[in-house]
PDB file of C-alpha atoms in Angstrom:
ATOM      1  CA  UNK A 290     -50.714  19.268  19.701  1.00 50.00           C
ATOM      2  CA  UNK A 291     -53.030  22.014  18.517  1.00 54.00           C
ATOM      3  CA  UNK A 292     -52.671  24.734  20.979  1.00 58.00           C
ATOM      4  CA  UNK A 293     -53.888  27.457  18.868  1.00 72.00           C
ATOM      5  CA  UNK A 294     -57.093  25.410  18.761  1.00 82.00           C
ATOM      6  CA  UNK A 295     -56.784  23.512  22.098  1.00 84.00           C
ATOM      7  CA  UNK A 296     -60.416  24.226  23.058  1.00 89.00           C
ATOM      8  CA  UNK A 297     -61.628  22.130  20.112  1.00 93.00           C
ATOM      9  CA  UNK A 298     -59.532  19.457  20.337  1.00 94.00           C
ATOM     10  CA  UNK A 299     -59.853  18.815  24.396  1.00 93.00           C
ATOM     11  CA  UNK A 300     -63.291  18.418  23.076  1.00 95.00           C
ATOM     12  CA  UNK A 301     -62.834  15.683  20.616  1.00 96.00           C
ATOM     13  CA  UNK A 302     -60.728  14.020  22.746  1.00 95.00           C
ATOM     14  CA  UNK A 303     -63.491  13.821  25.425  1.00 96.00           C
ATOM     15  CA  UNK A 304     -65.985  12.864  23.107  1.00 96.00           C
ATOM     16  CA  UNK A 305     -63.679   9.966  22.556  1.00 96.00           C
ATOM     17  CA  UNK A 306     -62.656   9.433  26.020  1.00 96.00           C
ATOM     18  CA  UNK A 307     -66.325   9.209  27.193  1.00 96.00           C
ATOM     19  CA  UNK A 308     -67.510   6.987  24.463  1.00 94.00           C
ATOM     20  CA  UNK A 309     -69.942   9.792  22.697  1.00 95.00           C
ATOM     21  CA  UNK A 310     -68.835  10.141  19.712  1.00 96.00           C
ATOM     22  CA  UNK A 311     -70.784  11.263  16.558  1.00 96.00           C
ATOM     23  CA  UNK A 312     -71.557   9.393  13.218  1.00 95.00           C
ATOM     24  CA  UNK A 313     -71.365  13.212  11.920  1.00 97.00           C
ATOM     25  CA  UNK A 314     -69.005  16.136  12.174  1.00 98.00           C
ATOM     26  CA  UNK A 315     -68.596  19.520  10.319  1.00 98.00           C
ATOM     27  CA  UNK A 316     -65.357  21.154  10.572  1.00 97.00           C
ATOM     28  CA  UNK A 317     -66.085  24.862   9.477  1.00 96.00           C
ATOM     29  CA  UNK A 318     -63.920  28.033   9.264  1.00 94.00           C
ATOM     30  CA  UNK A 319     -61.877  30.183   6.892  1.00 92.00           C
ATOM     31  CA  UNK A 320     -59.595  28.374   4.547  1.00 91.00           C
ATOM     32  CA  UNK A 321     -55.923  27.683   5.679  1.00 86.00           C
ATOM     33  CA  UNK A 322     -56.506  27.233   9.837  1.00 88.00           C
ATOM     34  CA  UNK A 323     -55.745  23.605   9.415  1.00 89.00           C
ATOM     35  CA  UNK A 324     -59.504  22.046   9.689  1.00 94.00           C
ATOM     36  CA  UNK A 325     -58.142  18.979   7.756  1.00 94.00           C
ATOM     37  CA  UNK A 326     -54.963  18.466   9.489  1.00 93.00           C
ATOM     38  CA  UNK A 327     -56.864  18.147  12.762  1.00 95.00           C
ATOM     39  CA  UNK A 328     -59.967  16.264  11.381  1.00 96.00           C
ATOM     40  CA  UNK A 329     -57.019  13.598   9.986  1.00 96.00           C
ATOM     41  CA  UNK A 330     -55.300  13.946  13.695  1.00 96.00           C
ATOM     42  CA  UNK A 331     -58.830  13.046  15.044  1.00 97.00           C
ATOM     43  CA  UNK A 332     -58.577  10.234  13.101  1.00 97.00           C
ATOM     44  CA  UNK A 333     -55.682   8.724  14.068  1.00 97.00           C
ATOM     45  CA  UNK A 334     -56.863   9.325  17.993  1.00 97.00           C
ATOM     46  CA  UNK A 335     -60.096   7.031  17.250  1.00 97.00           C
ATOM     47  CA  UNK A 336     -58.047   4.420  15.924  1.00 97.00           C
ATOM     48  CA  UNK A 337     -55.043   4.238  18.500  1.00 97.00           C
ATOM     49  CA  UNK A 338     -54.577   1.206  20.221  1.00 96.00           C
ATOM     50  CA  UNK A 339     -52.816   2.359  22.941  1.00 96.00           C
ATOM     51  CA  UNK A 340     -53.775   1.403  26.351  1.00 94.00           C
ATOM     52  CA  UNK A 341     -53.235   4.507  27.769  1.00 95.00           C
ATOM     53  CA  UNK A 342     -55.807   7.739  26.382  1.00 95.00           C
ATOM     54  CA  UNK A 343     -52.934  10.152  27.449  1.00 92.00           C
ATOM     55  CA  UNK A 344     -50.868   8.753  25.069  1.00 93.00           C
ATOM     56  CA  UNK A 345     -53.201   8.739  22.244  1.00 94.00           C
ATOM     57  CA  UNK A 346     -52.623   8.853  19.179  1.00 95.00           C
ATOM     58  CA  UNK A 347     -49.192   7.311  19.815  1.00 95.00           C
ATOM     59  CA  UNK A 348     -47.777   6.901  16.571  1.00 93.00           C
ATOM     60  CA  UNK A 349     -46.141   3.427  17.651  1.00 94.00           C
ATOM     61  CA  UNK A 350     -49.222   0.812  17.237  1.00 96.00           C
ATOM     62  CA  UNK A 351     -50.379  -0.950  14.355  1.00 96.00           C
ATOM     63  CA  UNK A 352     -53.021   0.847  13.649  1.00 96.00           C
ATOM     64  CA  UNK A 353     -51.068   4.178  13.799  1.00 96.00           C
ATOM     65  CA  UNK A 354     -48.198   3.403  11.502  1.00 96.00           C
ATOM     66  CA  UNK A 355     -51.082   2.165   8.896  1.00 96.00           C
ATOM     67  CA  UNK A 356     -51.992   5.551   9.405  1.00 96.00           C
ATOM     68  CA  UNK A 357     -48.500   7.063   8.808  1.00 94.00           C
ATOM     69  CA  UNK A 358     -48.177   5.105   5.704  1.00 94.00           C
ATOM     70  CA  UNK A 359     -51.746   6.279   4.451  1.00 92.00           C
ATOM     71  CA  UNK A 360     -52.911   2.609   4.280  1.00 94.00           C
ATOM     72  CA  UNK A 361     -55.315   2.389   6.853  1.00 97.00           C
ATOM     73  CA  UNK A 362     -57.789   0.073   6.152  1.00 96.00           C
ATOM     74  CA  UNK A 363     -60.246   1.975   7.739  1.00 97.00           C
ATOM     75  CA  UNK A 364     -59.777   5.255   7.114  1.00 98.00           C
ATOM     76  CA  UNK A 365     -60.896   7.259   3.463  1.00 97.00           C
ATOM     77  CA  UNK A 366     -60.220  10.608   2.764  1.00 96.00           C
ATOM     78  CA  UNK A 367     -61.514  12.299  -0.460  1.00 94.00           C
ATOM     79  CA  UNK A 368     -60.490  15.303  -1.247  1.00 88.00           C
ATOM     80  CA  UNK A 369     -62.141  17.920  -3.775  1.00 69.00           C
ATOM     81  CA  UNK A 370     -60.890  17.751  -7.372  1.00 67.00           C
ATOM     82  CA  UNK A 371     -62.526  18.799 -10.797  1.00 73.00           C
ATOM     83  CA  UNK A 372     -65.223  16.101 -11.107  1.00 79.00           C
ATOM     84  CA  UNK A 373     -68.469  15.842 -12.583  1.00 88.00           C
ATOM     85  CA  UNK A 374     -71.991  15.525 -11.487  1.00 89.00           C
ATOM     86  CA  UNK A 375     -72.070  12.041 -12.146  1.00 91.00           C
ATOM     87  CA  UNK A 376     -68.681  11.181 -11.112  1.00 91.00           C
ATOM     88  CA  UNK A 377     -69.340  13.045  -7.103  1.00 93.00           C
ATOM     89  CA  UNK A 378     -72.445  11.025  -6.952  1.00 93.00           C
ATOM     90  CA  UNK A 379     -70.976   7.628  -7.666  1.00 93.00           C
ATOM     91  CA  UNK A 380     -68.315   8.520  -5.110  1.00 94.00           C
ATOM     92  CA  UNK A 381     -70.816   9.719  -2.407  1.00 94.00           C
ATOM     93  CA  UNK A 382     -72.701   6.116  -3.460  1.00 94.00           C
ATOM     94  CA  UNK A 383     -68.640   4.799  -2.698  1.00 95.00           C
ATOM     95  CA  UNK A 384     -68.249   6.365   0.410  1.00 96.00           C
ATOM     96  CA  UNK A 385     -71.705   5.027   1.648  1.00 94.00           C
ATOM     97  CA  UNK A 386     -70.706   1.020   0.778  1.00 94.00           C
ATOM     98  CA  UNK A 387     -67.284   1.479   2.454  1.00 96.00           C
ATOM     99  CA  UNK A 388     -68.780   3.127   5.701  1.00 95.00           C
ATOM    100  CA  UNK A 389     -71.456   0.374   5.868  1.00 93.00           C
ATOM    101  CA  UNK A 390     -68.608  -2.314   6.010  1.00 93.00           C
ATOM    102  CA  UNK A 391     -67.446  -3.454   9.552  1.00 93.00           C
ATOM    103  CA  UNK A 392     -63.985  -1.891  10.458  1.00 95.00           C
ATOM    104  CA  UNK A 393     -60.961  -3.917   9.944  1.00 92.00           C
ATOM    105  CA  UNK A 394     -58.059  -2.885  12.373  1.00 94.00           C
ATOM    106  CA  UNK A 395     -59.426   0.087  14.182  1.00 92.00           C
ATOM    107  CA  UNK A 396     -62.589   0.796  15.664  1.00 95.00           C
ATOM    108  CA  UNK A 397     -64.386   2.712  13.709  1.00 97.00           C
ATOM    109  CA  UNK A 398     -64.449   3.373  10.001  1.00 97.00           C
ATOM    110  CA  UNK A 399     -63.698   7.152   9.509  1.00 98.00           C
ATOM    111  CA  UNK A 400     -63.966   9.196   6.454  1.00 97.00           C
ATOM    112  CA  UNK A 401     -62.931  12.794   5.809  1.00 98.00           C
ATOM    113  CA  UNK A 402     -64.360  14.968   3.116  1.00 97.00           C
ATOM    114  CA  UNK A 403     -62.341  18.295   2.346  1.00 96.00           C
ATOM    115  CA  UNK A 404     -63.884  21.293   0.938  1.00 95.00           C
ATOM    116  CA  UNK A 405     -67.264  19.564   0.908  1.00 95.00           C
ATOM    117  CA  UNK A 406     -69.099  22.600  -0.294  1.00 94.00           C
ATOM    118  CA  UNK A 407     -67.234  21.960  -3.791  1.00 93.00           C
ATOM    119  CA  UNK A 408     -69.453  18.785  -4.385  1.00 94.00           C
ATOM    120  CA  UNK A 409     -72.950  19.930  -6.869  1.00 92.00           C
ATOM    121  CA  UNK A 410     -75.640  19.987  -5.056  1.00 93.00           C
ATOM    122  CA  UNK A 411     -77.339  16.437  -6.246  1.00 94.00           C
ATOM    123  CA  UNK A 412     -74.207  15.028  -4.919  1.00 93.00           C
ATOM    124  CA  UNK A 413     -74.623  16.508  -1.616  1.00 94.00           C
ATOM    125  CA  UNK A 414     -78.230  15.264  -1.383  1.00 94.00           C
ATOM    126  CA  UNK A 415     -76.667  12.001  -2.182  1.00 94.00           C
ATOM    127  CA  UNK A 416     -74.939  11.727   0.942  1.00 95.00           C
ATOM    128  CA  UNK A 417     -78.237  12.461   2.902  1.00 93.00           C
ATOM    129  CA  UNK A 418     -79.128   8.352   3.112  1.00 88.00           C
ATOM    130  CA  UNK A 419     -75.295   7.799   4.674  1.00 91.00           C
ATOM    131  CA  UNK A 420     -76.043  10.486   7.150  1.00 93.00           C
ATOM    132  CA  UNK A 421     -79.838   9.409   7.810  1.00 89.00           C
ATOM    133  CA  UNK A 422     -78.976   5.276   8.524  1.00 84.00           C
ATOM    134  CA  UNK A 423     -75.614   5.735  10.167  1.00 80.00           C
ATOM    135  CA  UNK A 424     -74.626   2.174  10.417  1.00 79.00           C
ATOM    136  CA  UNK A 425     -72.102   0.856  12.922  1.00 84.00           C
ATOM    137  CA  UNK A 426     -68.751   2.552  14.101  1.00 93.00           C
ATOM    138  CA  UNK A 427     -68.321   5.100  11.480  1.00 96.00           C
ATOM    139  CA  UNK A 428     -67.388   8.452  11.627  1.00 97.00           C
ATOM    140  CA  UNK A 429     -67.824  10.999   8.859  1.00 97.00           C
ATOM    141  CA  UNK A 430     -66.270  14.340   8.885  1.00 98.00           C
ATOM    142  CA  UNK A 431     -67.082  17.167   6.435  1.00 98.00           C
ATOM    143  CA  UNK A 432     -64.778  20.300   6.049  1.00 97.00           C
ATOM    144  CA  UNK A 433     -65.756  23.153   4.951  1.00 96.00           C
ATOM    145  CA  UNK A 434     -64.630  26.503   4.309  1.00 96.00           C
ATOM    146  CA  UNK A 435     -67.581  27.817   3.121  1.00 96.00           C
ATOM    147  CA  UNK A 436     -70.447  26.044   5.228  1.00 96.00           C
ATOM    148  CA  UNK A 437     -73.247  28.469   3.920  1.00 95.00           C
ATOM    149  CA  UNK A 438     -72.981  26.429   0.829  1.00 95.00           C
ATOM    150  CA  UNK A 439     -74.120  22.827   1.939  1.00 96.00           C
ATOM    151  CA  UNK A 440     -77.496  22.048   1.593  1.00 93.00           C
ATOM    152  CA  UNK A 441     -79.311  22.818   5.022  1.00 93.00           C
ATOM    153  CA  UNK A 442     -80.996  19.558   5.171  1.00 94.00           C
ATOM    154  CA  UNK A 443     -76.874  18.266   5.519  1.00 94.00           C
ATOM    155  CA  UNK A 444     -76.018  20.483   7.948  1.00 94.00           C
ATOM    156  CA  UNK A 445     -78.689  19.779  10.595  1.00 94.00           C
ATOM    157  CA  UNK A 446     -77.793  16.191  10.556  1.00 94.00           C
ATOM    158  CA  UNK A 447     -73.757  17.280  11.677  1.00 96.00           C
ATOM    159  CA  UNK A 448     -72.387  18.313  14.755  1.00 97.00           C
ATOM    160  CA  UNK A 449     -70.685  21.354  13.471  1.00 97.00           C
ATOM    161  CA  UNK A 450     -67.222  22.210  15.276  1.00 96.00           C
ATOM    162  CA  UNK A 451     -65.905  26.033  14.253  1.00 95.00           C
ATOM    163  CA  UNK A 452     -62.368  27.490  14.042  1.00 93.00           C
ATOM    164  CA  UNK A 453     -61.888  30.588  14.033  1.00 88.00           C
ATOM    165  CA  UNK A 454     -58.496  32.632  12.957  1.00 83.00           C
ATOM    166  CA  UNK A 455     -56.257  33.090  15.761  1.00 75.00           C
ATOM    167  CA  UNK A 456     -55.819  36.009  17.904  1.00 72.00           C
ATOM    168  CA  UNK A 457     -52.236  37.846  17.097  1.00 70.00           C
ATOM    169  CA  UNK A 458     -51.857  36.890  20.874  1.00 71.00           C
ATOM    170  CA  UNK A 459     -52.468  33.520  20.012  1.00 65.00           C
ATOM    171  CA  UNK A 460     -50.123  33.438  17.226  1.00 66.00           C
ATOM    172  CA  UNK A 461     -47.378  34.882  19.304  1.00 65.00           C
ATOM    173  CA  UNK A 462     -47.717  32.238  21.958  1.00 67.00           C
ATOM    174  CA  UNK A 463     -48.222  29.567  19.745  1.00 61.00           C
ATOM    175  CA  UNK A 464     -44.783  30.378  18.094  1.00 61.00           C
ATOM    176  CA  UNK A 465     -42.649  31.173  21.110  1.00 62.00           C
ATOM    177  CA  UNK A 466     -39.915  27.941  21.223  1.00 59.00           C
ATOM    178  CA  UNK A 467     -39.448  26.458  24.259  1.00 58.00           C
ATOM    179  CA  UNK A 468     -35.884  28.307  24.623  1.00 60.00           C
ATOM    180  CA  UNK A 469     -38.021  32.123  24.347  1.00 65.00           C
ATOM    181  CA  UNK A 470     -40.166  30.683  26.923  1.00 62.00           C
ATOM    182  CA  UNK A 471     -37.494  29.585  29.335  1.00 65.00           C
ATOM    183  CA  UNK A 472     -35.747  33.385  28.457  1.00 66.00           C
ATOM    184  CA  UNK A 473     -39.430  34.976  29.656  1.00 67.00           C
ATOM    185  CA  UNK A 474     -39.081  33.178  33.059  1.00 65.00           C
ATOM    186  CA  UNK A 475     -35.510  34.040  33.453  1.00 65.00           C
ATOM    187  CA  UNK A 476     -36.812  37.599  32.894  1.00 66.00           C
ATOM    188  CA  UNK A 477     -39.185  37.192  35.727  1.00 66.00           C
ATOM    189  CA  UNK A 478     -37.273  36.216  38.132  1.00 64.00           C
ATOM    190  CA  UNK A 479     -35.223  39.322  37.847  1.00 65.00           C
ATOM    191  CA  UNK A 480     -38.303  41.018  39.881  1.00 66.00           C
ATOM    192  CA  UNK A 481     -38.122  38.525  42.420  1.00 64.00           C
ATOM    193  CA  UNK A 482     -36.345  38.655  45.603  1.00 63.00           C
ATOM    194  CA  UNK A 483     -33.404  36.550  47.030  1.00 60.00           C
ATOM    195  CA  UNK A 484     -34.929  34.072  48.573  1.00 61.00           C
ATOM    196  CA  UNK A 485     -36.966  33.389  45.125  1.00 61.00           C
ATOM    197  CA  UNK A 486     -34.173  32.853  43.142  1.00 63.00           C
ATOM    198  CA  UNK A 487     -32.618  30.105  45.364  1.00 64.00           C
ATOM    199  CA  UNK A 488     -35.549  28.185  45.435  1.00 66.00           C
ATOM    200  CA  UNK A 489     -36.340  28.731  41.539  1.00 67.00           C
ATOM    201  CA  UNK A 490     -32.162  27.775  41.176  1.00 67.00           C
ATOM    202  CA  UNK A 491     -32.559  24.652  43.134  1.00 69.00           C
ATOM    203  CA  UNK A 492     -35.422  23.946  40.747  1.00 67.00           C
ATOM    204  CA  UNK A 493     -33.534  24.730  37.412  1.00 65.00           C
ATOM    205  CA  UNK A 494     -30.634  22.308  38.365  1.00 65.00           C
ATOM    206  CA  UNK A 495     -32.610  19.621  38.204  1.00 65.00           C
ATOM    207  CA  UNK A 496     -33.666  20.055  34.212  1.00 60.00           C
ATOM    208  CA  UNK A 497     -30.585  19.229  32.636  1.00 55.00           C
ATOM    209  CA  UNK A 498     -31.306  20.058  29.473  1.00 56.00           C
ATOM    210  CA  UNK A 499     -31.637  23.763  31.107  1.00 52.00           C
ATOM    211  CA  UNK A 500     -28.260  24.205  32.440  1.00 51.00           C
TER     212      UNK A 500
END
């Protein structure tokens, strides 16, 4: 789903797939590479009830369309606004009560916090205690486009997972349609000999939605 940033998702999804899966994660990178689209995609793949992990998340099960109609009993996402000191803390003190209440529908009880490094500094603290006594199946996932701002003691307590902008490469590849890439390996095979180009014909016939 995320092919520009396919080497950090393969690696949530085997965190997940092998059962290790952290109370903690930082999501940290320049602003606008999507860190909270995937952290909410993430989401949705630790609550699927599918049967089958290759299907995951598969948009179809209970706990997915909650999901889809942002009513997921066990999912929270809070997302930076103009707040004050007092109000971030009793929302950290919030977040800390919901995560230490047994999940509902899905496995675990996730919560995302966007642009984390917004929150004042007594409010980050606040969240220390949550991260110190993880309690049950809960997941916690900070984003951050400006991780240098957290307070340290925070950070060493996350597993931090970076993005990086895209290579121009990258973004060419990740925007090529399905129809430029079939036009690429038509250009190919105009290198190729005779023999080739029966056997990559024969192969071509049978995608329909090729011909």
């Amino acid at each position: 789903m995320f092919s520009i940033y396919d080497k950090q998702w393969k690696f949530l999804m085997k965190s997940v797939y092998l059962d290790k899966v952290s109370h903690a994660y930082l999501f940290s990178g320049k602003a606008l590479l999507g860190k909270k689209e995937i952290a909410q995609e993430f989401a949705w793949l630790l609550n699927c009830q599918s049967e089958n992990f290759d299907e995951k998340p598969c948009r179809k099960c209970s706990s997915c369309q909650e999901m889809e109609k942002n009513c997921h009993p066990d999912f929270l996402l809070i997302e930076s606004t103009d707040k004050t000191e007092e109000t971030e803390i009793n929302l950290i003190r919030y977040l800390g009560n919901w995560l230490s209440l047994k999940p509902g529908l899905g496995k675990f009880k996730v919560a995302i916090i966007d642009q984390f490094q917004a929150f004042s500094f007594p409010a980050q603290s606040a969240l220390l205690k949550t991260l110190e006594e993880p309690r049950g199946q809960t997941v916690l996932i900070l984003v951050s486009d400006y991780p240098e701002l957290l307070v340290p003691t925070i950070i060493s307590r996350l597993q931090e997972i970076k993005f990086h902008p895209p290579s121009n490469e990258e973004i060419v590849d990740f925007l090529l349609t399905k129809e430029e890439r079939r036009i690429e390996r038509f250009a190919e095979l105009l290198n190729q000999d005779l023999f080739f180009w029966f056997r990559e014909i024969e192969v071509l016939t049978k995608e329909s939605d090729t011909l």
